[in-house]
């Protein structure tokens, strides 16, 4: 698409009133959106009726009422939903919608149709999912190539980023919490769907790591954002363009492949531990750090207790284990009472095998998708936390692979997981990270909290997989198992035996059909809790 075409929407003539100014724009689209939005994989409000929408902003990237040409409309809308029983209604989630508008949609785009408004400024035209239209995907890339403002949007590009014009765009079919478009074999654009005001960690942390010259994470090339709601506030990240890593394979699929042929994975796990430690070290050197002392540790333990109680109410099978699981959180709080403290920093926040890529040529590991758990508030995802939280997620992922692989958690697979976890911890310590085996109370608390999260996810989304995290729950409730390679002194347990599938990363690999992620470089987004593929 030419630069001329990509800038058409910036011109307003007396005959073309900005569509965003039409008072009946949203009211005419609302019935169509109310039927379409709940069916999308990225919609977070499953099971509750949409009662209306509030329009936060509307921007025409291409004019939508311009004769026979297709238009492109970006909406930020807040979805109002009915409240669950016994709960007070709260403000709805905000979503980014990219809508194509066409007077006569080509047959090949029929699966993308949202509907035809019965009134309003788009009456008589077909509205459809723009990210299924390669031409409109190309327009987004052109916008990112040329920094500047358009309405409430700002398009930004790193000064040294080289983004060729005319790269063909194709959407990644397997999606979850976001949407991704691959451009040629060079870039991948991650479009955030459920958004909150502020800088998304998937932009913030990779940029910080690029500044630190850390080669383990693909550096963003460009991004677009919505202007801050208040003067002096932070802009809202809407999408990030990052390098695509063709030929790379995600860690989840590599682990499953190893399990399928009963192959050793300890060398790969040890190297992955090295990569994780390098990323954590670079983040700690570049961004603020702190120490968690007794008051902070008590708050963290209390939050873990609350999540356990809420999950036990929602998933009754967890009830018999609740009292024994509490001991892990109490032990964490007790470390503060003893005067100990733990370092906290910015971390990945949702680390699992599906968020890792290994290059085909050098066998070098990269970490991807720094968004954190999308269901958690943005402020929480940007909070300083112990690095052990990331390590607990990865250890759970090894166990989850062992229990969901071809052998289904037989003794050989579980021993594979034990040795692999041990190798990962050893590699992390060798590269300068805190050996998680030296902090058993911290590790056990975070693994337990992770397993509780997995139970809730699987019960809601994949009941057939509930046995996987429940295996971990039983072991953790019984006191866990010694941390990999550690002695079995009291309190020195980690106990991880099963982790849920992945929540959907946005990776950077060419293996778009693999079981890992979909994010900054090109693998497909996984469905599941947070470790592999759902």
Coordinates of C-alpha atoms in Angstrom, one line a residue:
X1 CA 0.0 0.0 0.0
X2 CA 1.4 3.4 -0.9
X3 CA 2.2 6.2 1.5
X4 CA -0.4 8.3 -0.4
X5 CA -3.1 5.7 0.3
X6 CA -2.0 5.4 3.9
X7 CA -2.5 9.1 4.6
X8 CA -5.8 9.6 3.0
X9 CA -7.6 9.5 6.3
X10 CA -5.8 12.6 7.6
X11 CA -7.5 14.8 5.1
X12 CA -11.0 16.2 5.9
X13 CA -12.8 18.1 3.2
X14 CA -16.2 19.9 3.5
X15 CA -17.8 16.8 1.9
X16 CA -16.2 14.4 4.4
X17 CA -17.1 14.9 8.0
X18 CA -15.0 12.8 10.4
X19 CA -16.9 9.6 11.1
X20 CA -16.0 9.9 14.8
X21 CA -18.1 13.1 15.0
X22 CA -21.3 11.2 14.0
X23 CA -23.4 11.0 17.1
X24 CA -25.2 7.8 16.0
X25 CA -22.0 5.9 15.0
X26 CA -21.9 3.7 18.1
X27 CA -25.7 3.3 18.5
X28 CA -25.9 2.0 15.0
X29 CA -23.0 -0.5 15.5
X30 CA -24.0 -1.6 19.1
X31 CA -26.4 -4.4 18.1
X32 CA -23.8 -5.9 15.7
X33 CA -21.0 -5.6 18.2
X34 CA -23.1 -7.1 21.0
X35 CA -23.5 -10.3 19.0
X36 CA -20.0 -10.4 17.6
X37 CA -17.7 -9.4 20.5
X38 CA -18.7 -12.2 23.0
X39 CA -17.8 -14.8 20.4
X40 CA -14.2 -13.6 20.1
X41 CA -11.5 -15.5 21.9
X42 CA -10.0 -12.3 23.3
X43 CA -13.3 -11.3 25.0
X44 CA -12.8 -11.5 28.8
X45 CA -16.4 -11.2 29.9
X46 CA -17.6 -14.7 29.0
X47 CA -20.9 -15.8 30.5
X48 CA -22.2 -12.3 31.2
X49 CA -24.6 -10.4 29.0
X50 CA -23.4 -7.3 27.2
X51 CA -25.9 -4.5 28.1
X52 CA -24.3 -1.7 26.1
X53 CA -21.1 0.1 24.9
X54 CA -19.5 3.4 25.7
X55 CA -17.4 4.9 23.0
X56 CA -14.1 6.2 24.2
X57 CA -12.6 7.1 20.9
X58 CA -13.1 6.5 17.2
X59 CA -10.4 7.1 14.5
X60 CA -10.6 6.5 10.8
X61 CA -7.4 5.0 9.5
X62 CA -9.0 5.0 6.1
X63 CA -12.2 6.9 5.3
X64 CA -15.2 4.6 5.8
X65 CA -17.8 6.4 3.6
X66 CA -15.5 7.0 0.6
X67 CA -17.3 5.5 -2.4
X68 CA -16.3 2.0 -3.3
X69 CA -13.0 1.9 -1.4
X70 CA -12.7 -0.1 1.9
X71 CA -12.4 1.9 5.1
X72 CA -10.7 1.1 8.4
X73 CA -12.1 2.3 11.7
X74 CA -10.4 1.9 15.1
X75 CA -12.7 2.0 18.0
X76 CA -12.0 2.0 21.7
X77 CA -15.1 0.9 23.5
X78 CA -16.1 0.0 27.0
X79 CA -18.4 -3.0 27.2
X80 CA -21.0 -2.8 29.9
X81 CA -22.1 -6.2 31.2
X82 CA -24.6 -7.6 33.7
X83 CA -23.1 -8.2 37.1
X84 CA -22.6 -11.8 38.4
X85 CA -25.1 -12.7 41.1
X86 CA -24.5 -11.1 44.5
X87 CA -21.9 -8.6 43.1
X88 CA -22.1 -4.9 42.7
X89 CA -22.0 -3.8 39.0
X90 CA -18.6 -2.4 38.0
X91 CA -17.3 -0.5 35.0
X92 CA -16.8 -2.8 32.0
X93 CA -13.6 -3.8 30.2
X94 CA -12.2 -1.6 27.4
X95 CA -11.5 -3.2 24.0
X96 CA -9.8 -2.2 20.9
X97 CA -11.8 -3.0 17.8
X98 CA -10.4 -2.7 14.3
X99 CA -13.3 -2.7 11.9
X100 CA -13.2 -2.8 8.1
X101 CA -16.0 -1.1 6.2
X102 CA -16.9 -2.1 2.6
X103 CA -19.8 -1.3 0.3
X104 CA -19.6 -4.8 -1.3
X105 CA -17.4 -7.3 0.6
X106 CA -15.4 -9.7 -1.6
X107 CA -16.5 -13.3 -1.1
X108 CA -13.2 -14.4 0.4
X109 CA -13.8 -12.1 3.3
X110 CA -17.2 -13.6 4.1
X111 CA -15.9 -15.3 7.3
X112 CA -14.9 -11.8 8.6
X113 CA -18.4 -10.3 8.4
X114 CA -19.8 -8.7 11.6
X115 CA -22.9 -7.3 9.9
X116 CA -24.6 -4.4 8.1
X117 CA -25.8 -1.4 10.2
X118 CA -29.5 -0.6 9.8
X119 CA -28.9 3.1 10.3
X120 CA -26.2 5.6 11.1
X121 CA -23.3 6.8 9.0
X122 CA -22.3 3.3 7.9
X123 CA -25.8 2.3 6.8
X124 CA -25.8 -0.1 3.8
X125 CA -22.1 -1.0 4.2
X126 CA -20.7 -4.2 5.5
X127 CA -18.7 -4.0 8.7
X128 CA -16.1 -6.8 9.2
X129 CA -13.1 -7.8 11.2
X130 CA -10.3 -5.7 9.6
X131 CA -7.5 -8.0 10.8
X132 CA -8.8 -10.8 8.4
X133 CA -8.2 -8.4 5.5
X134 CA -4.7 -8.5 4.2
X135 CA -5.0 -5.1 2.5
X136 CA -6.1 -3.4 5.8
X137 CA -3.3 -5.3 7.7
X138 CA -0.9 -3.7 5.2
X139 CA -2.3 -0.3 6.0
X140 CA -1.4 -0.8 9.7
X141 CA 2.2 -1.5 8.8
X142 CA 2.3 1.6 6.6
X143 CA 1.1 3.7 9.5
X144 CA 3.8 2.3 11.7
X145 CA 6.5 3.0 9.1
X146 CA 5.7 6.8 9.2
X147 CA 5.6 8.2 12.8
X148 CA 2.9 10.8 13.5
X149 CA -0.5 11.5 15.0
X150 CA -3.9 10.6 13.6
X151 CA -6.8 11.8 15.7
X152 CA -6.4 10.3 19.2
X153 CA -3.7 7.9 18.0
X154 CA 0.1 8.3 17.9
X155 CA 2.3 6.0 15.7
X156 CA 5.9 5.7 17.0
X157 CA 9.0 4.1 15.5
X158 CA 12.4 3.4 16.9
X159 CA 14.9 5.7 15.0
X160 CA 17.1 2.8 13.9
X161 CA 14.3 0.5 12.9
X162 CA 14.2 -0.4 9.2
X163 CA 10.7 -1.4 8.2
X164 CA 10.3 -2.1 4.5
X165 CA 7.2 -0.9 2.6
X166 CA 4.7 -3.4 1.1
X167 CA 5.4 -6.4 3.3
X168 CA 2.4 -8.8 2.9
X169 CA 0.5 -9.2 6.1
X170 CA -1.3 -12.4 7.3
X171 CA -3.2 -12.9 10.6
X172 CA -2.2 -15.7 12.9
X173 CA -5.2 -18.0 13.1
X174 CA -4.7 -19.3 16.6
X175 CA -5.5 -16.5 19.0
X176 CA -6.3 -15.9 22.6
X177 CA -6.1 -12.7 24.5
X178 CA -4.7 -10.6 21.6
X179 CA -4.5 -10.6 17.9
X180 CA -1.3 -10.9 15.8
X181 CA -0.3 -10.2 12.2
X182 CA 2.9 -11.5 10.6
X183 CA 4.5 -9.3 7.8
X184 CA 6.5 -11.4 5.4
X185 CA 9.2 -13.1 7.4
X186 CA 10.3 -9.9 9.1
X187 CA 7.9 -8.6 11.7
X188 CA 4.9 -9.5 13.8
X189 CA 2.4 -6.9 15.1
X190 CA 0.7 -7.7 18.4
X191 CA -2.7 -5.9 18.7
X192 CA -3.8 -5.6 22.2
X193 CA -7.6 -6.3 22.5
X194 CA -8.5 -5.7 26.2
X195 CA -6.7 -2.6 27.2
X196 CA -6.0 -0.4 30.2
X197 CA -4.6 3.1 30.4
X198 CA -0.8 3.0 30.6
X199 CA 2.3 1.5 28.9
X200 CA 1.9 -2.2 28.3
X201 CA 4.8 -4.2 29.8
X202 CA 5.2 -5.9 26.4
X203 CA 6.5 -2.6 25.1
X204 CA 8.1 -1.2 28.2
X205 CA 10.2 -4.2 29.2
X206 CA 11.6 -5.2 25.8
X207 CA 12.6 -1.5 25.2
X208 CA 14.4 -1.5 28.5
X209 CA 16.1 -4.7 27.6
X210 CA 17.1 -3.3 24.3
X211 CA 18.6 -0.3 26.1
X212 CA 20.5 -2.8 28.3
X213 CA 21.9 -4.5 25.2
X214 CA 20.3 -7.8 26.3
X215 CA 20.1 -10.0 23.2
X216 CA 17.6 -12.5 24.7
X217 CA 14.5 -10.5 23.8
X218 CA 13.5 -9.1 20.4
X219 CA 13.5 -5.3 20.5
X220 CA 10.3 -3.4 19.4
X221 CA 10.6 -1.7 16.1
X222 CA 7.4 0.4 16.3
X223 CA 4.2 0.8 18.2
X224 CA 1.0 2.8 18.3
X225 CA -0.9 4.2 21.3
X226 CA -3.8 6.3 22.4
X227 CA -3.3 9.7 23.9
X228 CA -3.4 10.0 27.7
X229 CA -6.8 10.7 29.1
X230 CA -5.4 13.4 31.4
X231 CA -2.6 15.9 30.8
X232 CA 0.7 14.5 32.1
X233 CA -0.7 10.9 32.1
X234 CA 0.7 7.9 30.3
X235 CA -0.5 7.0 26.8
X236 CA -2.3 3.6 26.3
X237 CA -0.3 1.0 24.3
X238 CA -2.5 -0.5 21.6
X239 CA -0.1 -2.5 19.5
X240 CA 3.6 -3.4 19.2
X241 CA 5.6 -4.4 16.1
X242 CA 8.6 -6.6 16.8
X243 CA 11.0 -8.8 14.7
X244 CA 9.7 -12.1 13.5
X245 CA 12.1 -15.0 14.1
X246 CA 11.5 -17.5 11.3
X247 CA 12.6 -21.0 11.9
X248 CA 12.5 -20.7 15.7
X249 CA 10.6 -23.3 17.7
X250 CA 8.8 -22.6 21.0
X251 CA 9.9 -24.4 24.1
X252 CA 6.5 -26.0 24.8
X253 CA 6.6 -27.9 21.5
X254 CA 10.2 -28.8 21.9
X255 CA 9.5 -30.2 25.4
X256 CA 6.6 -32.3 24.0
X257 CA 8.7 -33.5 21.2
X258 CA 11.4 -34.7 23.6
X259 CA 8.8 -36.4 25.8
X260 CA 7.3 -38.2 22.7
X261 CA 10.6 -39.9 21.9
X262 CA 11.7 -40.1 25.6
X263 CA 14.7 -37.8 25.0
X264 CA 16.7 -36.0 27.5
X265 CA 15.9 -32.2 27.8
X266 CA 18.3 -31.2 30.6
X267 CA 20.8 -29.5 28.3
X268 CA 18.0 -27.3 26.8
X269 CA 16.6 -26.6 30.2
X270 CA 20.0 -25.6 31.6
X271 CA 20.5 -23.2 28.7
X272 CA 17.0 -21.8 29.2
X273 CA 17.9 -21.2 32.8
X274 CA 20.9 -19.2 31.6
X275 CA 18.7 -17.1 29.3
X276 CA 16.2 -16.4 32.1
X277 CA 18.9 -15.2 34.5
X278 CA 20.4 -12.9 31.8
X279 CA 17.0 -11.3 31.3
X280 CA 16.4 -10.9 35.0
X281 CA 19.8 -9.4 35.6
X282 CA 19.3 -6.9 32.7
X283 CA 15.9 -5.8 34.1
X284 CA 17.3 -5.4 37.6
X285 CA 20.2 -3.2 36.2
X286 CA 17.9 -1.1 34.0
X287 CA 14.7 -0.6 36.0
X288 CA 14.0 0.1 39.7
X289 CA 14.3 -2.6 42.3
X290 CA 13.3 -2.9 46.0
X291 CA 13.4 -5.1 49.0
X292 CA 10.3 -6.9 50.3
X293 CA 10.3 -6.9 54.1
X294 CA 7.8 -8.0 56.7
X295 CA 4.9 -5.7 55.8
X296 CA 5.1 -6.4 52.0
X297 CA 5.5 -10.2 52.6
X298 CA 2.5 -10.2 54.8
X299 CA 0.4 -8.5 52.1
X300 CA 1.6 -10.9 49.5
X301 CA 0.8 -13.9 51.7
X302 CA -2.6 -12.4 52.4
X303 CA -3.4 -12.0 48.7
X304 CA -2.3 -15.6 48.1
X305 CA -4.7 -16.8 50.9
X306 CA -7.5 -14.8 49.3
X307 CA -7.0 -16.3 45.9
X308 CA -6.9 -19.7 47.5
X309 CA -10.2 -19.1 49.3
X310 CA -11.9 -17.7 46.2
X311 CA -10.8 -20.6 44.1
X312 CA -11.9 -23.1 46.7
X313 CA -15.4 -21.6 46.6
X314 CA -15.5 -21.7 42.9
X315 CA -13.9 -25.2 42.5
X316 CA -15.1 -27.4 45.5
X317 CA -12.6 -30.2 44.6
X318 CA -9.9 -27.9 46.1
X319 CA -11.6 -27.6 49.5
X320 CA -10.1 -30.6 51.2
X321 CA -6.6 -29.3 50.5
X322 CA -7.1 -25.7 51.5
X323 CA -5.8 -25.9 55.1
X324 CA -2.6 -27.6 54.1
X325 CA -2.0 -25.3 51.2
X326 CA -2.2 -22.4 53.5
X327 CA 1.0 -23.5 55.2
X328 CA 3.0 -22.5 52.2
X329 CA 1.7 -18.9 52.4
X330 CA 2.2 -18.8 56.1
X331 CA 5.8 -19.9 55.7
X332 CA 6.4 -17.0 53.3
X333 CA 5.0 -14.5 55.8
X334 CA 7.1 -16.0 58.5
X335 CA 10.3 -15.2 56.7
X336 CA 9.5 -11.5 57.2
X337 CA 8.8 -12.1 60.9
X338 CA 12.3 -13.6 61.1
X339 CA 13.8 -10.4 59.7
X340 CA 14.5 -11.8 56.2
X341 CA 13.9 -9.8 53.1
X342 CA 13.7 -10.7 49.4
X343 CA 14.7 -8.7 46.3
X344 CA 11.9 -7.6 44.0
X345 CA 12.2 -6.2 40.5
X346 CA 10.4 -6.1 37.2
X347 CA 9.9 -9.6 35.8
X348 CA 8.3 -11.4 32.9
X349 CA 5.2 -12.1 34.9
X350 CA 3.8 -15.0 32.8
X351 CA 6.9 -17.2 32.1
X352 CA 6.4 -20.7 30.8
X353 CA 7.7 -22.8 28.0
X354 CA 5.3 -21.3 25.5
X355 CA 6.9 -17.9 26.0
X356 CA 10.3 -19.1 24.9
X357 CA 11.9 -19.7 21.5
X358 CA 15.0 -21.6 20.5
X359 CA 16.7 -20.7 17.2
X360 CA 17.1 -23.5 14.7
X361 CA 20.7 -22.6 13.7
X362 CA 22.4 -21.7 17.0
X363 CA 20.0 -23.3 19.5
X364 CA 19.9 -20.0 21.3
X365 CA 16.9 -19.3 23.6
X366 CA 14.9 -16.1 23.5
X367 CA 12.1 -14.9 25.9
X368 CA 9.0 -13.4 24.4
X369 CA 5.6 -11.9 25.4
X370 CA 6.2 -9.7 28.4
X371 CA 2.6 -8.7 28.7
X372 CA 2.1 -10.7 31.9
X373 CA -1.1 -12.5 32.7
X374 CA -3.7 -10.4 30.6
X375 CA -6.5 -11.1 33.1
X376 CA -4.6 -9.3 35.9
X377 CA -4.8 -5.5 36.2
X378 CA -2.1 -3.5 34.4
X379 CA -0.8 -1.9 37.6
X380 CA -0.4 -5.4 39.1
X381 CA 1.5 -6.6 36.1
X382 CA 3.9 -3.7 36.3
X383 CA 4.6 -4.2 40.0
X384 CA 8.0 -5.2 41.4
X385 CA 8.0 -8.8 42.3
X386 CA 10.5 -11.5 43.3
X387 CA 12.2 -13.1 40.3
X388 CA 11.2 -16.5 41.8
X389 CA 7.7 -15.9 40.6
X390 CA 8.9 -16.4 37.0
X391 CA 11.0 -19.4 37.9
X392 CA 8.0 -21.0 39.6
X393 CA 6.0 -20.6 36.4
X394 CA 8.7 -22.3 34.4
X395 CA 9.0 -25.2 36.8
X396 CA 5.3 -25.7 36.7
X397 CA 5.5 -25.7 32.9
X398 CA 8.0 -28.5 32.8
X399 CA 5.7 -30.6 35.0
X400 CA 2.7 -29.7 32.9
X401 CA 4.5 -30.9 29.8
X402 CA 5.3 -34.1 31.5
X403 CA 1.7 -34.7 32.4
X404 CA 0.2 -33.7 29.1
X405 CA 2.6 -35.4 26.8
X406 CA 2.1 -38.7 25.1
X407 CA 3.0 -40.7 28.2
X408 CA 0.4 -38.9 30.3
X409 CA 2.5 -38.5 33.4
X410 CA 4.0 -42.0 33.7
X411 CA 7.0 -42.5 36.1
X412 CA 9.5 -41.9 33.3
X413 CA 7.8 -38.6 32.4
X414 CA 7.7 -37.4 36.0
X415 CA 11.4 -38.3 36.4
X416 CA 12.0 -36.3 33.2
X417 CA 10.3 -33.3 34.7
X418 CA 12.3 -33.6 37.9
X419 CA 15.7 -33.7 36.1
X420 CA 14.6 -30.9 33.7
X421 CA 13.6 -28.7 36.6
X422 CA 16.9 -29.4 38.3
X423 CA 18.8 -28.5 35.2
X424 CA 16.8 -25.2 34.7
X425 CA 17.5 -24.1 38.3
X426 CA 21.2 -25.0 37.9
X427 CA 21.5 -23.0 34.7
X428 CA 19.8 -20.0 36.3
X429 CA 22.2 -20.1 39.3
X430 CA 25.2 -20.5 37.0
X431 CA 24.3 -17.4 35.1
X432 CA 24.2 -15.3 38.2
X433 CA 20.6 -15.6 39.3
X434 CA 19.4 -16.5 42.8
X435 CA 19.3 -20.2 43.0
X436 CA 15.7 -21.0 43.7
X437 CA 16.7 -24.0 45.7
X438 CA 18.2 -21.6 48.3
X439 CA 14.8 -19.9 48.9
X440 CA 12.4 -22.9 49.5
X441 CA 9.8 -20.9 51.3
X442 CA 9.6 -18.4 48.6
X443 CA 9.5 -20.9 45.8
X444 CA 6.9 -23.2 47.4
X445 CA 4.6 -20.2 48.1
X446 CA 4.7 -19.1 44.5
X447 CA 4.4 -22.6 43.0
X448 CA 1.3 -23.2 45.2
X449 CA -0.2 -19.8 44.2
X450 CA 0.4 -20.8 40.5
X451 CA -1.2 -24.2 40.9
X452 CA -4.3 -22.6 42.5
X453 CA -4.5 -20.2 39.6
X454 CA -4.3 -23.2 37.2
X455 CA -7.1 -25.0 39.0
X456 CA -9.4 -22.1 38.5
X457 CA -8.5 -21.7 34.9
X458 CA -8.9 -25.3 34.0
X459 CA -12.2 -25.6 35.9
X460 CA -13.6 -22.7 33.9
X461 CA -12.2 -23.4 30.5
X462 CA -11.0 -27.0 30.2
X463 CA -12.5 -29.3 32.8
X464 CA -10.9 -32.3 31.2
X465 CA -7.5 -30.9 32.1
X466 CA -8.3 -30.2 35.8
X467 CA -6.5 -33.4 36.9
X468 CA -3.2 -31.8 35.8
X469 CA -3.0 -29.0 38.3
X470 CA -4.8 -31.1 40.9
X471 CA -1.9 -33.5 40.9
X472 CA 0.3 -30.6 41.9
X473 CA -2.2 -29.5 44.5
X474 CA -2.1 -32.9 46.2
X475 CA 1.7 -33.0 46.3
X476 CA 2.0 -29.4 47.5
X477 CA -0.7 -30.0 50.2
X478 CA 1.3 -33.1 51.4
X479 CA 4.4 -30.9 51.9
X480 CA 5.6 -30.9 48.3
X481 CA 8.7 -32.5 47.1
X482 CA 12.2 -31.2 47.8
X483 CA 13.3 -28.4 45.5
X484 CA 15.2 -29.9 42.5
X485 CA 18.6 -31.0 43.8
X486 CA 18.0 -29.7 47.3
X487 CA 18.1 -31.6 50.5
X488 CA 14.8 -32.6 52.2
X489 CA 15.0 -30.5 55.4
X490 CA 11.7 -29.1 56.7
X491 CA 10.4 -26.2 54.7
X492 CA 12.6 -27.0 51.7
X493 CA 9.9 -28.1 49.4
X494 CA 8.8 -26.9 46.0
X495 CA 6.4 -29.6 45.0
X496 CA 5.4 -29.0 41.4
X497 CA 3.8 -31.7 39.5
X498 CA 1.5 -30.3 36.9
X499 CA 0.9 -27.1 35.2
X500 CA -1.9 -25.9 33.1
X501 CA -1.8 -25.1 29.5
X502 CA -0.8 -21.7 28.2
X503 CA -2.9 -18.6 28.4
X504 CA -1.8 -17.4 25.1
X505 CA 1.4 -15.7 24.5
X506 CA 2.2 -13.6 21.6
X507 CA 5.5 -14.9 20.6
X508 CA 8.0 -14.5 17.9
X509 CA 8.5 -17.6 16.0
X510 CA 7.7 -19.1 12.6
X511 CA 6.0 -22.2 14.1
X512 CA 2.5 -20.7 13.9
X513 CA 1.0 -24.1 14.3
X514 CA 2.9 -25.1 17.3
X515 CA 1.7 -25.3 20.8
X516 CA 3.4 -22.4 22.3
X517 CA 2.6 -18.8 21.9
X518 CA 2.0 -16.0 19.4
X519 CA 3.9 -13.0 20.0
X520 CA 6.6 -10.7 19.3
X521 CA 8.2 -12.9 16.8
X522 CA 5.8 -15.3 15.4
X523 CA 4.5 -18.5 17.0
X524 CA 0.8 -19.1 17.5
X525 CA -1.0 -17.9 20.6
X526 CA -1.8 -20.7 22.9
X527 CA -5.0 -21.4 24.6
X528 CA -4.8 -22.6 28.2
X529 CA -3.8 -21.5 31.5
X530 CA -0.2 -20.5 31.1
X531 CA 2.3 -23.1 30.1
X532 CA 1.8 -24.7 26.8
X533 CA -0.9 -25.1 24.3
X534 CA -4.6 -25.4 25.0

